[in-house]
Amino acid sequence: MKVAIYVRVSTTRQADSDLSIPDQLRQIQEWAKANDHLVVKEYIEPGASATDDKRPEFQKMIADALLKPSPFDAIIVHSLSRFFRDAILMGTYERTLKKNKVKLISITQFTSEDAQGEMMRQIFSTFDEYQSKENAKHTSRAMKENARQGYFNGSKPPFGYSSVESDVQGINGRKKKKLAINQLEADLVKQIFTLYLDGYEGRSMGVKQIAVHLNERGLLMRGAHWRSQKVQSIISDTLYMGDYYFNVYDSKSGENRPPDEWIITKIPPIINADIFEQVRLKRESRSPARSNPRAISSPCLLTGLIKCGHCGSALTLATGKGGKYRYYKCTNRKNKGNSTCVSKNLPMEKIDKIILNELADKAFSPERIQKIVSEFRIAQQSRHDASKQQENLIERQLDQLNDRQTRLLDAIETGTIDLDELTHKRMQQIKTSREALLIEKANLKSHVQMNFDPLRASQVQQLSESLKLKLLNDDQGIARSYVHLLVDQIKVTSGEARISGNVSNLLATNAVMKNKNGHSNQVPTSISNWGG
């Protein structure tokens, strides 16, 4: 009988250092020779789990086995777990092979071809699946403890680090590994942080410019060109200040685990915490989701908003009496001399107070609050209706995909169609489409519907007063955030200040809407549809 050999180990590390593959080959070849079988093909899988069929050599073997006629009469494995550790898929593939008159034989779990033999193979397969899950559970627990003790579980170290052997021996006989600084790569990491903070030759640099800068100078990332996404990941990764997290990503679901399941491993830092924090603040200030970044760092309430009504230039901070008095001064007059503009210095404290009081009275009047609440409720209902329609559409699409999947599986089971590469591809497409729809459905469900009853006049008044207090209290940070959220521009002449902006969407982004008493310490960070 012509036979093919299939051997496998689960990881590339096993393939490199283990004797399992040579031993499997030797035993199967000796068994084939003793039973007068001719080995015509060998399929060697160095590092792939048998919990699914995403294995190149496995798929190549199945494709060859389904040729008509097949080049071999049987596939020989050391144990059935080498072929599959999933009982259902094991049975599906075995039936598919049998239809093309190709047997599956284990030299250590030999069974007869009758009903009793089939039952024994199912028992073996079910036990292999259970054992695989148990092994995965114990391996995961061991790797978590390894990380807690400061050791590195991965095979490829993050950029800036090398994986080095420690003096401690693991339970598998190999030395445990730790992350150590790779000086050449670490210097490049430091350069990236410096470029982001300080720029280059007086020019500010973002992640895209940094990537171009490095690539033009041949400073590559392990032989590959830098991309803006990789630069962004480096300047935002806490591992560079010594906090490396393990167990963050679930390889099966493709999603991040909850933060309380992450395990921190302390490693040598490349960037000190102060620099990392400066970079973090700069990244957040540049984020389009944040309010005007000038409002974050400036000590002046109206910086970036207040303009000279005479010449249109910005008004900036000026001081007198050794810093005792502070003024808003036209930048034209400050930079080019007092003769360039007829505007006067404006006392900062007085102007700030006038603007805040006027803004509080106009933006948060009870009439305007009532109008905003009504418009907000209408908009919320409209979004809710649209989400419901979309959810219903997704449900119908999921039902259609489930029907297609059921019909396809029934056709495979009854032998109407063969489980070939094309069929497998169709099954994978259905699975991918279904997962995408489920994610979209979950996203729709996660949107909080802020449904509430109409506010009474007393509640509107209370909300109005609460918002005014937030704007007028002594907390300069809150006042600055609200002003930069609500105001687009302030033009000031000698006797008049014109404020332009729009508050119609304010409450849509404010956590104060979550209760009718208006108790909230949060400040909105962005607003859309300005003007009018």
Coordinates of C-alpha atoms in Angstrom, one line a residue:
M1 CA 0.0 0.0 0.0
K2 CA 1.2 3.5 -0.9
V3 CA 1.2 5.7 2.2
A4 CA 2.0 9.3 3.1
I5 CA 3.5 10.4 6.4
Y6 CA 2.3 13.4 8.4
V7 CA 4.3 14.6 11.4
R8 CA 3.8 17.8 13.4
V9 CA 4.9 19.7 16.5
S10 CA 3.0 22.7 18.0
T11 CA 5.7 25.4 18.0
T12 CA 8.6 26.5 16.0
R13 CA 10.7 26.4 19.2
Q14 CA 9.9 22.7 19.4
A15 CA 10.8 22.2 15.8
D16 CA 14.2 23.9 16.3
S17 CA 15.2 22.2 19.5
D18 CA 13.0 19.1 20.0
L19 CA 13.6 15.6 18.8
S20 CA 9.9 14.9 18.3
I21 CA 9.8 15.3 14.5
P22 CA 12.8 13.0 13.8
D23 CA 11.4 10.5 16.3
Q24 CA 7.9 10.5 14.7
L25 CA 9.5 10.0 11.2
R26 CA 11.7 7.2 12.4
Q27 CA 8.9 5.3 14.1
I28 CA 6.5 5.7 11.2
Q29 CA 9.1 4.7 8.6
E30 CA 10.0 1.5 10.6
W31 CA 6.3 0.7 11.0
A32 CA 5.7 1.2 7.2
K33 CA 8.7 -1.1 6.4
A34 CA 7.5 -3.7 8.8
N35 CA 4.1 -3.8 7.2
D36 CA 5.3 -3.7 3.6
H37 CA 4.0 -0.2 2.9
L38 CA 5.7 2.1 0.4
V39 CA 6.2 5.7 1.7
V40 CA 5.6 8.0 -1.3
K41 CA 5.3 11.3 0.4
E42 CA 6.3 13.0 3.7
Y43 CA 4.5 16.1 5.1
I44 CA 6.3 17.8 7.9
E45 CA 4.6 20.6 9.9
P46 CA 7.2 22.4 12.0
G47 CA 5.2 24.5 14.4
A48 CA 1.4 24.5 14.0
S49 CA -1.4 23.7 16.4
A50 CA -3.8 20.9 15.6
T51 CA -6.8 22.7 17.1
D52 CA -7.6 24.1 13.6
D53 CA -6.8 23.4 10.0
K54 CA -4.7 26.5 9.3
R55 CA -1.6 24.5 8.6
P56 CA 0.1 24.8 5.2
E57 CA 1.5 21.3 5.0
F58 CA -1.8 19.8 6.3
Q59 CA -3.8 21.6 3.6
K60 CA -1.3 20.6 0.9
M61 CA -1.6 16.9 2.1
I62 CA -5.4 17.0 2.0
A63 CA -5.4 18.6 -1.5
D64 CA -3.1 15.8 -2.7
A65 CA -5.2 13.1 -1.0
L66 CA -8.4 14.3 -2.7
L67 CA -6.8 14.1 -6.2
K68 CA -8.5 11.5 -8.5
P69 CA -6.8 9.1 -8.2
S70 CA -5.0 9.9 -5.0
P71 CA -1.2 9.4 -5.1
F72 CA -1.5 7.4 -1.8
D73 CA -3.9 5.0 -0.1
A74 CA -3.4 6.1 3.5
I75 CA -2.1 8.9 5.7
I76 CA 0.1 7.6 8.6
V77 CA 0.5 9.5 11.8
H78 CA 2.2 8.7 15.1
S79 CA -1.0 9.5 17.0
L80 CA -4.4 10.9 16.0
S81 CA -3.5 14.1 18.0
R82 CA -0.9 14.8 15.3
F83 CA -3.7 15.0 12.7
F84 CA -6.3 16.9 14.8
R85 CA -7.2 17.9 18.3
D86 CA -10.7 18.9 17.5
A87 CA -13.2 16.0 17.5
I88 CA -15.7 17.5 15.1
L89 CA -13.2 18.6 12.4
M90 CA -11.3 15.3 12.9
G91 CA -14.4 13.4 12.0
T92 CA -15.3 15.7 9.0
Y93 CA -11.8 15.4 7.4
E94 CA -11.7 11.6 8.1
R95 CA -15.0 11.1 6.3
T96 CA -13.9 13.3 3.4
L97 CA -10.7 11.2 3.0
K98 CA -12.7 8.0 3.2
K99 CA -14.9 9.1 0.3
N100 CA -11.8 9.2 -1.9
K101 CA -10.6 5.8 -0.5
V102 CA -7.8 7.3 1.6
K103 CA -7.4 5.9 5.2
L104 CA -6.2 7.6 8.3
I105 CA -3.9 5.3 10.4
S106 CA -2.3 5.9 13.7
I107 CA 0.6 3.6 14.5
T108 CA 0.0 4.0 18.3
Q109 CA -3.8 4.0 18.3
F110 CA -4.6 1.4 15.8
T111 CA -8.3 0.7 15.4
S112 CA -10.4 -1.6 13.2
E113 CA -12.5 -0.4 10.3
D114 CA -15.8 -1.4 11.8
A115 CA -18.3 0.5 13.9
Q116 CA -16.4 -0.3 17.1
G117 CA -13.2 1.1 15.6
E118 CA -14.9 4.3 14.5
M119 CA -16.2 4.7 18.0
M120 CA -12.7 4.2 19.5
R121 CA -11.3 6.9 17.1
Q122 CA -14.0 9.3 18.3
I123 CA -13.1 8.6 21.9
F124 CA -9.4 9.1 21.2
S125 CA -10.1 12.3 19.3
T126 CA -12.4 13.7 22.1
F127 CA -9.7 12.9 24.7
D128 CA -7.0 14.6 22.6
E129 CA -9.2 17.7 22.3
Y130 CA -9.8 17.7 26.1
Q131 CA -6.1 17.2 26.8
S132 CA -5.2 20.0 24.4
K133 CA -7.4 22.4 26.3
E134 CA -6.0 21.3 29.6
N135 CA -2.5 21.7 28.3
A136 CA -3.3 25.2 27.1
K137 CA -4.8 26.1 30.5
H138 CA -1.7 24.9 32.4
T139 CA 0.7 26.5 29.9
S140 CA -1.2 29.8 30.2
R141 CA -1.0 29.7 34.0
A142 CA 2.8 28.9 33.8
M143 CA 3.4 31.7 31.4
K144 CA 1.6 34.2 33.6
E145 CA 3.6 33.3 36.6
N146 CA 6.8 33.5 34.5
A147 CA 5.8 37.1 33.5
R148 CA 5.1 38.0 37.2
Q149 CA 8.6 36.8 38.1
G150 CA 10.0 39.2 35.4
Y151 CA 10.8 36.7 32.6
F152 CA 10.0 37.1 28.9
N153 CA 7.6 34.5 27.3
G154 CA 7.8 35.7 23.7
S155 CA 10.1 34.7 20.9
K156 CA 10.5 38.1 19.2
P157 CA 11.5 40.9 21.6
P158 CA 10.0 44.4 21.2
F159 CA 12.1 46.9 19.3
G160 CA 14.8 48.4 21.5
Y161 CA 15.3 45.1 23.4
S162 CA 17.0 41.7 23.0
S163 CA 16.0 38.4 24.6
V164 CA 18.8 37.0 26.7
E165 CA 19.1 33.9 28.8
S166 CA 19.1 34.1 32.6
D167 CA 20.8 31.8 35.1
V168 CA 17.4 30.3 36.1
Q169 CA 16.3 27.1 34.5
G170 CA 12.7 26.5 33.6
I171 CA 10.6 23.4 34.1
N172 CA 11.2 22.5 30.4
G173 CA 15.0 22.3 31.0
R174 CA 15.7 25.5 29.0
K175 CA 17.1 28.7 30.6
K176 CA 14.4 31.4 31.3
K177 CA 14.8 34.6 29.3
K178 CA 14.7 38.2 30.2
L179 CA 14.5 41.4 28.1
A180 CA 17.7 43.4 28.0
I181 CA 18.3 46.8 26.3
N182 CA 19.6 46.5 22.7
Q183 CA 21.8 49.6 22.7
L184 CA 21.7 50.3 19.0
E185 CA 17.9 50.0 18.8
A186 CA 17.5 51.9 22.1
D187 CA 19.4 54.9 20.8
L188 CA 17.0 55.0 17.9
V189 CA 14.0 54.9 20.3
K190 CA 15.5 57.8 22.2
Q191 CA 16.0 59.7 19.0
I192 CA 12.3 59.2 18.1
F193 CA 11.2 60.6 21.5
T194 CA 13.5 63.6 21.1
L195 CA 12.3 64.3 17.6
Y196 CA 8.7 64.2 18.7
L197 CA 9.4 66.5 21.7
D198 CA 11.9 69.0 20.2
G199 CA 11.6 68.6 16.5
Y200 CA 14.6 68.9 14.1
E201 CA 16.5 72.1 13.3
G202 CA 13.7 74.2 14.7
R203 CA 11.0 72.4 12.8
S204 CA 8.2 70.6 14.7
M205 CA 7.8 66.9 13.7
G206 CA 4.8 64.5 13.9
V207 CA 4.9 60.8 13.6
K208 CA 4.8 60.9 9.8
Q209 CA 7.6 63.4 9.5
I210 CA 9.7 61.3 11.9
A211 CA 9.2 58.1 9.8
V212 CA 10.3 60.0 6.7
H213 CA 13.3 61.5 8.5
L214 CA 14.5 58.1 9.7
N215 CA 14.0 56.4 6.4
E216 CA 15.8 59.1 4.5
R217 CA 18.9 58.6 6.7
G218 CA 18.8 54.8 6.4
L219 CA 17.9 54.4 10.1
L220 CA 15.6 51.4 9.5
M221 CA 13.6 49.2 11.9
R222 CA 15.3 45.8 11.8
G223 CA 15.8 46.2 8.1
A224 CA 12.3 47.5 7.4
H225 CA 11.2 51.0 6.6
W226 CA 9.5 53.0 9.3
R227 CA 5.8 53.8 9.0
S228 CA 3.9 56.5 11.0
Q229 CA 1.9 53.8 12.8
K230 CA 5.1 52.2 14.1
V231 CA 6.5 55.5 15.3
Q232 CA 3.1 56.2 17.0
S233 CA 3.2 52.8 18.7
I234 CA 6.7 53.4 20.1
I235 CA 6.0 56.9 21.6
S236 CA 2.8 55.6 23.2
D237 CA 4.1 52.2 24.6
T238 CA 4.7 52.2 28.3
L239 CA 7.3 49.4 27.9
Y240 CA 9.9 52.1 27.0
M241 CA 9.7 53.4 30.6
G242 CA 10.0 49.9 32.0
D243 CA 6.4 48.6 32.1
Y244 CA 6.0 45.6 29.8
Y245 CA 2.6 44.0 29.8
F246 CA 1.9 40.3 29.2
N247 CA -1.5 38.6 28.5
V248 CA -2.9 41.7 26.8
Y249 CA -4.0 40.0 23.6
D250 CA -6.2 37.0 23.1
S251 CA -4.8 35.2 20.0
K252 CA -8.0 33.2 19.5
S253 CA -10.6 36.0 19.6
G254 CA -8.2 38.6 18.1
E255 CA -9.2 41.1 20.8
N256 CA -7.6 42.7 23.8
R257 CA -8.3 41.2 27.2
P258 CA -9.6 43.4 30.1
P259 CA -6.9 45.4 31.8
D260 CA -7.4 43.6 35.1
E261 CA -6.1 40.4 33.3
W262 CA -2.8 42.1 32.1
I263 CA 0.4 41.2 33.9
I264 CA 3.1 43.8 34.3
T265 CA 6.7 42.7 33.9
K266 CA 9.4 45.2 35.0
I267 CA 12.1 45.6 32.4
P268 CA 15.1 48.1 32.1
P269 CA 13.7 51.5 30.9
I270 CA 14.9 53.2 27.8
I271 CA 13.0 56.5 28.4
N272 CA 12.6 58.1 31.8
A273 CA 9.1 58.7 33.1
D274 CA 9.3 62.5 32.8
I275 CA 10.1 62.4 29.1
F276 CA 7.4 59.8 28.5
E277 CA 4.9 62.0 30.3
Q278 CA 5.9 65.0 28.3
V279 CA 5.4 63.1 25.1
R280 CA 2.0 61.7 26.3
L281 CA 0.8 65.3 27.0
K282 CA 2.0 66.4 23.6
R283 CA 0.3 63.5 21.9
E284 CA -3.0 64.3 23.6
S285 CA -2.8 68.0 22.8
R286 CA -2.4 67.1 19.2
S287 CA -5.4 64.7 19.1
P288 CA -8.3 66.1 17.1
A289 CA -10.6 64.7 19.7
R290 CA -9.3 67.2 22.2
S291 CA -10.3 70.8 22.6
N292 CA -8.0 73.6 21.3
P293 CA -4.5 72.5 22.5
R294 CA -3.6 76.1 23.2
A295 CA -6.2 76.1 26.0
I296 CA -4.3 73.3 27.8
S297 CA -0.9 74.8 28.2
S298 CA -1.5 78.6 28.2
P299 CA -1.8 80.4 31.5
C300 CA -4.1 82.9 29.8
L301 CA -7.8 82.2 29.7
L302 CA -8.5 83.5 26.2
T303 CA -5.2 82.7 24.4
G304 CA -5.8 81.7 20.8
L305 CA -9.3 83.1 20.8
I306 CA -9.0 86.8 21.4
K307 CA -8.2 89.1 18.4
C308 CA -7.6 92.7 17.9
G309 CA -10.7 94.4 16.4
H310 CA -8.6 97.0 14.7
C311 CA -6.0 95.0 12.8
G312 CA -7.1 91.4 13.2
S313 CA -3.9 90.2 14.9
A314 CA -4.0 88.0 18.0
L315 CA -3.8 89.5 21.4
T316 CA -1.1 88.1 23.6
L317 CA 0.1 88.4 27.2
A318 CA 2.0 91.5 28.2
T319 CA 3.1 92.5 31.7
G320 CA 3.9 95.6 33.6
K321 CA 5.5 96.6 36.9
G322 CA 7.7 93.6 37.0
G323 CA 4.9 91.2 36.3
K324 CA 2.5 92.7 38.8
Y325 CA 0.0 93.6 36.1
R326 CA -1.0 91.5 33.1
Y327 CA -2.6 92.7 29.9
Y328 CA -3.8 91.5 26.5
K329 CA -1.7 93.3 23.9
C330 CA -2.0 93.3 20.1
T331 CA 0.9 91.2 18.6
N332 CA 1.3 93.8 15.9
R333 CA 2.1 96.5 18.5
K334 CA 4.2 94.1 20.5
N335 CA 6.4 92.9 17.6
K336 CA 6.4 96.0 15.3
G337 CA 5.9 98.9 17.6
N338 CA 3.0 100.9 19.0
S339 CA 2.5 102.9 15.9
T340 CA 1.3 99.9 13.8
C341 CA -2.1 99.7 15.5
V342 CA -4.4 102.0 17.4
S343 CA -5.5 99.4 19.9
K344 CA -4.8 99.8 23.6
N345 CA -3.6 97.3 26.2
L346 CA -6.5 95.6 27.9
P347 CA -6.3 94.5 31.6
M348 CA -6.5 90.8 31.5
E349 CA -8.4 90.1 34.7
K350 CA -11.1 92.7 33.9
I351 CA -11.5 91.4 30.3
D352 CA -11.7 87.7 31.4
K353 CA -14.4 88.5 34.0
I354 CA -16.5 90.5 31.4
I355 CA -16.2 87.7 28.8
L356 CA -17.1 84.9 31.3
N357 CA -20.1 86.8 32.7
E358 CA -21.4 87.6 29.3
L359 CA -20.8 84.1 28.1
A360 CA -22.5 82.6 31.1
D361 CA -25.6 84.8 30.7
K362 CA -26.0 84.2 27.0
A363 CA -24.9 80.6 26.6
F364 CA -26.6 79.2 29.7
S365 CA -29.8 81.1 29.9
P366 CA -32.9 79.0 30.9
E367 CA -34.5 79.6 27.5
R368 CA -31.4 78.4 25.6
I369 CA -31.0 75.4 27.9
Q370 CA -34.6 74.3 27.3
K371 CA -34.1 74.6 23.6
I372 CA -30.9 72.6 23.6
V373 CA -32.5 69.9 25.7
S374 CA -35.5 69.6 23.3
E375 CA -33.2 69.5 20.3
F376 CA -31.0 67.0 22.0
R377 CA -33.9 64.7 22.8
I378 CA -35.1 64.8 19.1
A379 CA -31.6 64.1 17.9
Q380 CA -31.2 61.2 20.3
Q381 CA -34.5 59.6 19.2
S382 CA -33.5 59.9 15.6
R383 CA -30.2 58.2 16.3
H384 CA -31.9 55.5 18.3
D385 CA -34.4 54.8 15.4
A386 CA -31.5 54.6 12.9
S387 CA -29.6 52.2 15.2
K388 CA -32.6 50.0 15.6
Q389 CA -33.1 49.8 11.8
Q390 CA -29.4 49.0 11.3
E391 CA -29.7 46.3 14.1
N392 CA -32.7 44.7 12.4
L393 CA -30.8 44.7 9.1
I394 CA -27.8 43.0 10.7
E395 CA -30.1 40.3 12.3
R396 CA -31.6 39.5 8.8
Q397 CA -28.1 39.2 7.3
L398 CA -27.0 37.0 10.2
D399 CA -30.0 34.7 9.6
Q400 CA -29.1 34.4 5.9
L401 CA -25.4 33.6 6.8
N402 CA -26.5 31.0 9.3
D403 CA -28.8 29.3 6.7
R404 CA -26.0 29.3 4.2
Q405 CA -23.6 27.8 6.7
T406 CA -26.1 25.1 7.7
R407 CA -26.8 24.1 4.0
L408 CA -23.1 23.9 3.3
L409 CA -22.4 21.7 6.3
D410 CA -25.4 19.5 5.4
A411 CA -24.1 19.1 1.9
I412 CA -20.6 18.1 3.2
E413 CA -22.1 15.6 5.6
T414 CA -24.3 13.9 3.0
G415 CA -21.5 13.9 0.5
T416 CA -23.3 16.2 -2.0
I417 CA -20.1 18.2 -2.2
D418 CA -16.5 17.5 -1.3
L419 CA -14.6 19.4 1.4
D420 CA -12.0 20.7 -1.0
E421 CA -10.1 23.9 -0.9
L422 CA -12.9 25.9 -2.6
T423 CA -15.5 24.6 0.0
H424 CA -13.1 25.4 2.8
K425 CA -12.7 29.0 1.4
R426 CA -16.5 29.5 1.3
M427 CA -16.8 28.3 4.9
Q428 CA -14.1 30.7 5.9
Q429 CA -15.8 33.6 4.1
I430 CA -19.1 32.9 5.8
K431 CA -17.3 32.8 9.2
T432 CA -15.5 36.0 8.6
S433 CA -18.7 37.8 7.4
R434 CA -20.6 36.5 10.4
E435 CA -17.9 37.7 12.8
A436 CA -17.9 41.2 11.2
L437 CA -21.7 41.4 11.6
L438 CA -21.5 40.3 15.2
I439 CA -18.9 43.0 16.0
E440 CA -21.0 45.7 14.3
K441 CA -24.1 44.5 16.2
A442 CA -22.1 44.7 19.5
N443 CA -20.9 48.2 18.7
L444 CA -24.5 49.3 18.1
K445 CA -25.5 47.8 21.5
S446 CA -22.7 49.6 23.3
H447 CA -24.0 53.0 22.3
V448 CA -25.7 54.4 25.4
Q449 CA -29.2 55.7 24.8
M450 CA -29.6 58.8 26.9
N451 CA -33.4 58.8 27.1
F452 CA -34.9 61.2 29.7
D453 CA -38.2 62.9 30.4
P454 CA -38.7 66.6 29.6
L455 CA -37.3 68.9 32.3
R456 CA -39.5 70.9 34.5
A457 CA -38.9 74.7 34.7
S458 CA -37.3 74.4 38.1
Q459 CA -34.9 71.8 36.8
V460 CA -34.0 73.9 33.8
Q461 CA -33.3 76.8 36.1
Q462 CA -31.1 74.6 38.3
L463 CA -29.2 73.3 35.3
S464 CA -28.7 76.8 34.0
E465 CA -27.3 78.0 37.4
S466 CA -25.1 74.9 37.7
L467 CA -23.5 75.5 34.3
K468 CA -23.0 79.2 35.1
L469 CA -21.2 78.4 38.3
K470 CA -18.8 76.0 36.5
L471 CA -17.9 78.9 34.1
L472 CA -17.5 81.5 36.8
N473 CA -15.9 79.6 39.7
D474 CA -12.3 79.9 40.6
D475 CA -11.2 76.7 38.8
Q476 CA -9.3 78.2 35.9
G477 CA -8.9 74.9 34.2
I478 CA -12.6 74.2 33.9
A479 CA -13.3 77.8 32.8
R480 CA -10.6 77.6 30.2
S481 CA -12.0 74.3 28.8
Y482 CA -15.5 75.7 28.6
V483 CA -14.5 78.9 26.9
H484 CA -12.4 77.1 24.3
L485 CA -15.3 74.7 23.7
L486 CA -18.0 77.4 23.3
V487 CA -16.1 80.2 21.7
D488 CA -14.8 80.4 18.2
Q489 CA -13.4 83.9 18.3
I490 CA -13.5 87.1 20.3
K491 CA -12.8 90.5 18.6
V492 CA -12.1 93.4 20.9
T493 CA -11.9 97.1 20.1
S494 CA -11.6 99.9 22.6
G495 CA -15.2 99.7 23.8
E496 CA -16.7 96.5 22.5
A497 CA -16.1 92.8 22.4
R498 CA -17.8 90.5 19.8
I499 CA -18.0 86.8 20.7
S500 CA -18.8 84.3 18.0
G501 CA -19.5 80.6 18.5
N502 CA -22.3 78.2 19.0
V503 CA -23.6 76.1 21.9
S504 CA -26.3 74.2 20.3
N505 CA -24.4 70.9 20.7
L506 CA -22.9 71.5 24.0
L507 CA -25.0 69.1 26.1
A508 CA -24.6 66.3 23.6
T509 CA -21.0 65.9 24.7
N510 CA -21.4 66.9 28.4
A511 CA -21.8 64.3 31.1
V512 CA -24.1 66.7 33.0
M513 CA -27.0 65.5 30.8
K514 CA -26.9 62.2 32.5
N515 CA -28.8 63.6 35.4
K516 CA -31.3 66.4 35.9
N517 CA -29.4 67.9 38.8
G518 CA -26.5 68.9 36.7
H519 CA -23.8 67.4 39.0
S520 CA -20.7 66.8 37.0
N521 CA -17.0 67.7 37.2
Q522 CA -16.4 66.7 33.6
V523 CA -15.8 69.2 30.8
P524 CA -16.6 68.4 27.2
T525 CA -13.5 68.0 25.1
S526 CA -14.9 68.4 21.6
I527 CA -17.9 69.8 19.8
S528 CA -19.1 69.7 16.2
N529 CA -21.2 72.0 13.9
W530 CA -19.9 75.3 15.0
G531 CA -21.4 78.5 13.6
G532 CA -24.8 80.1 13.6

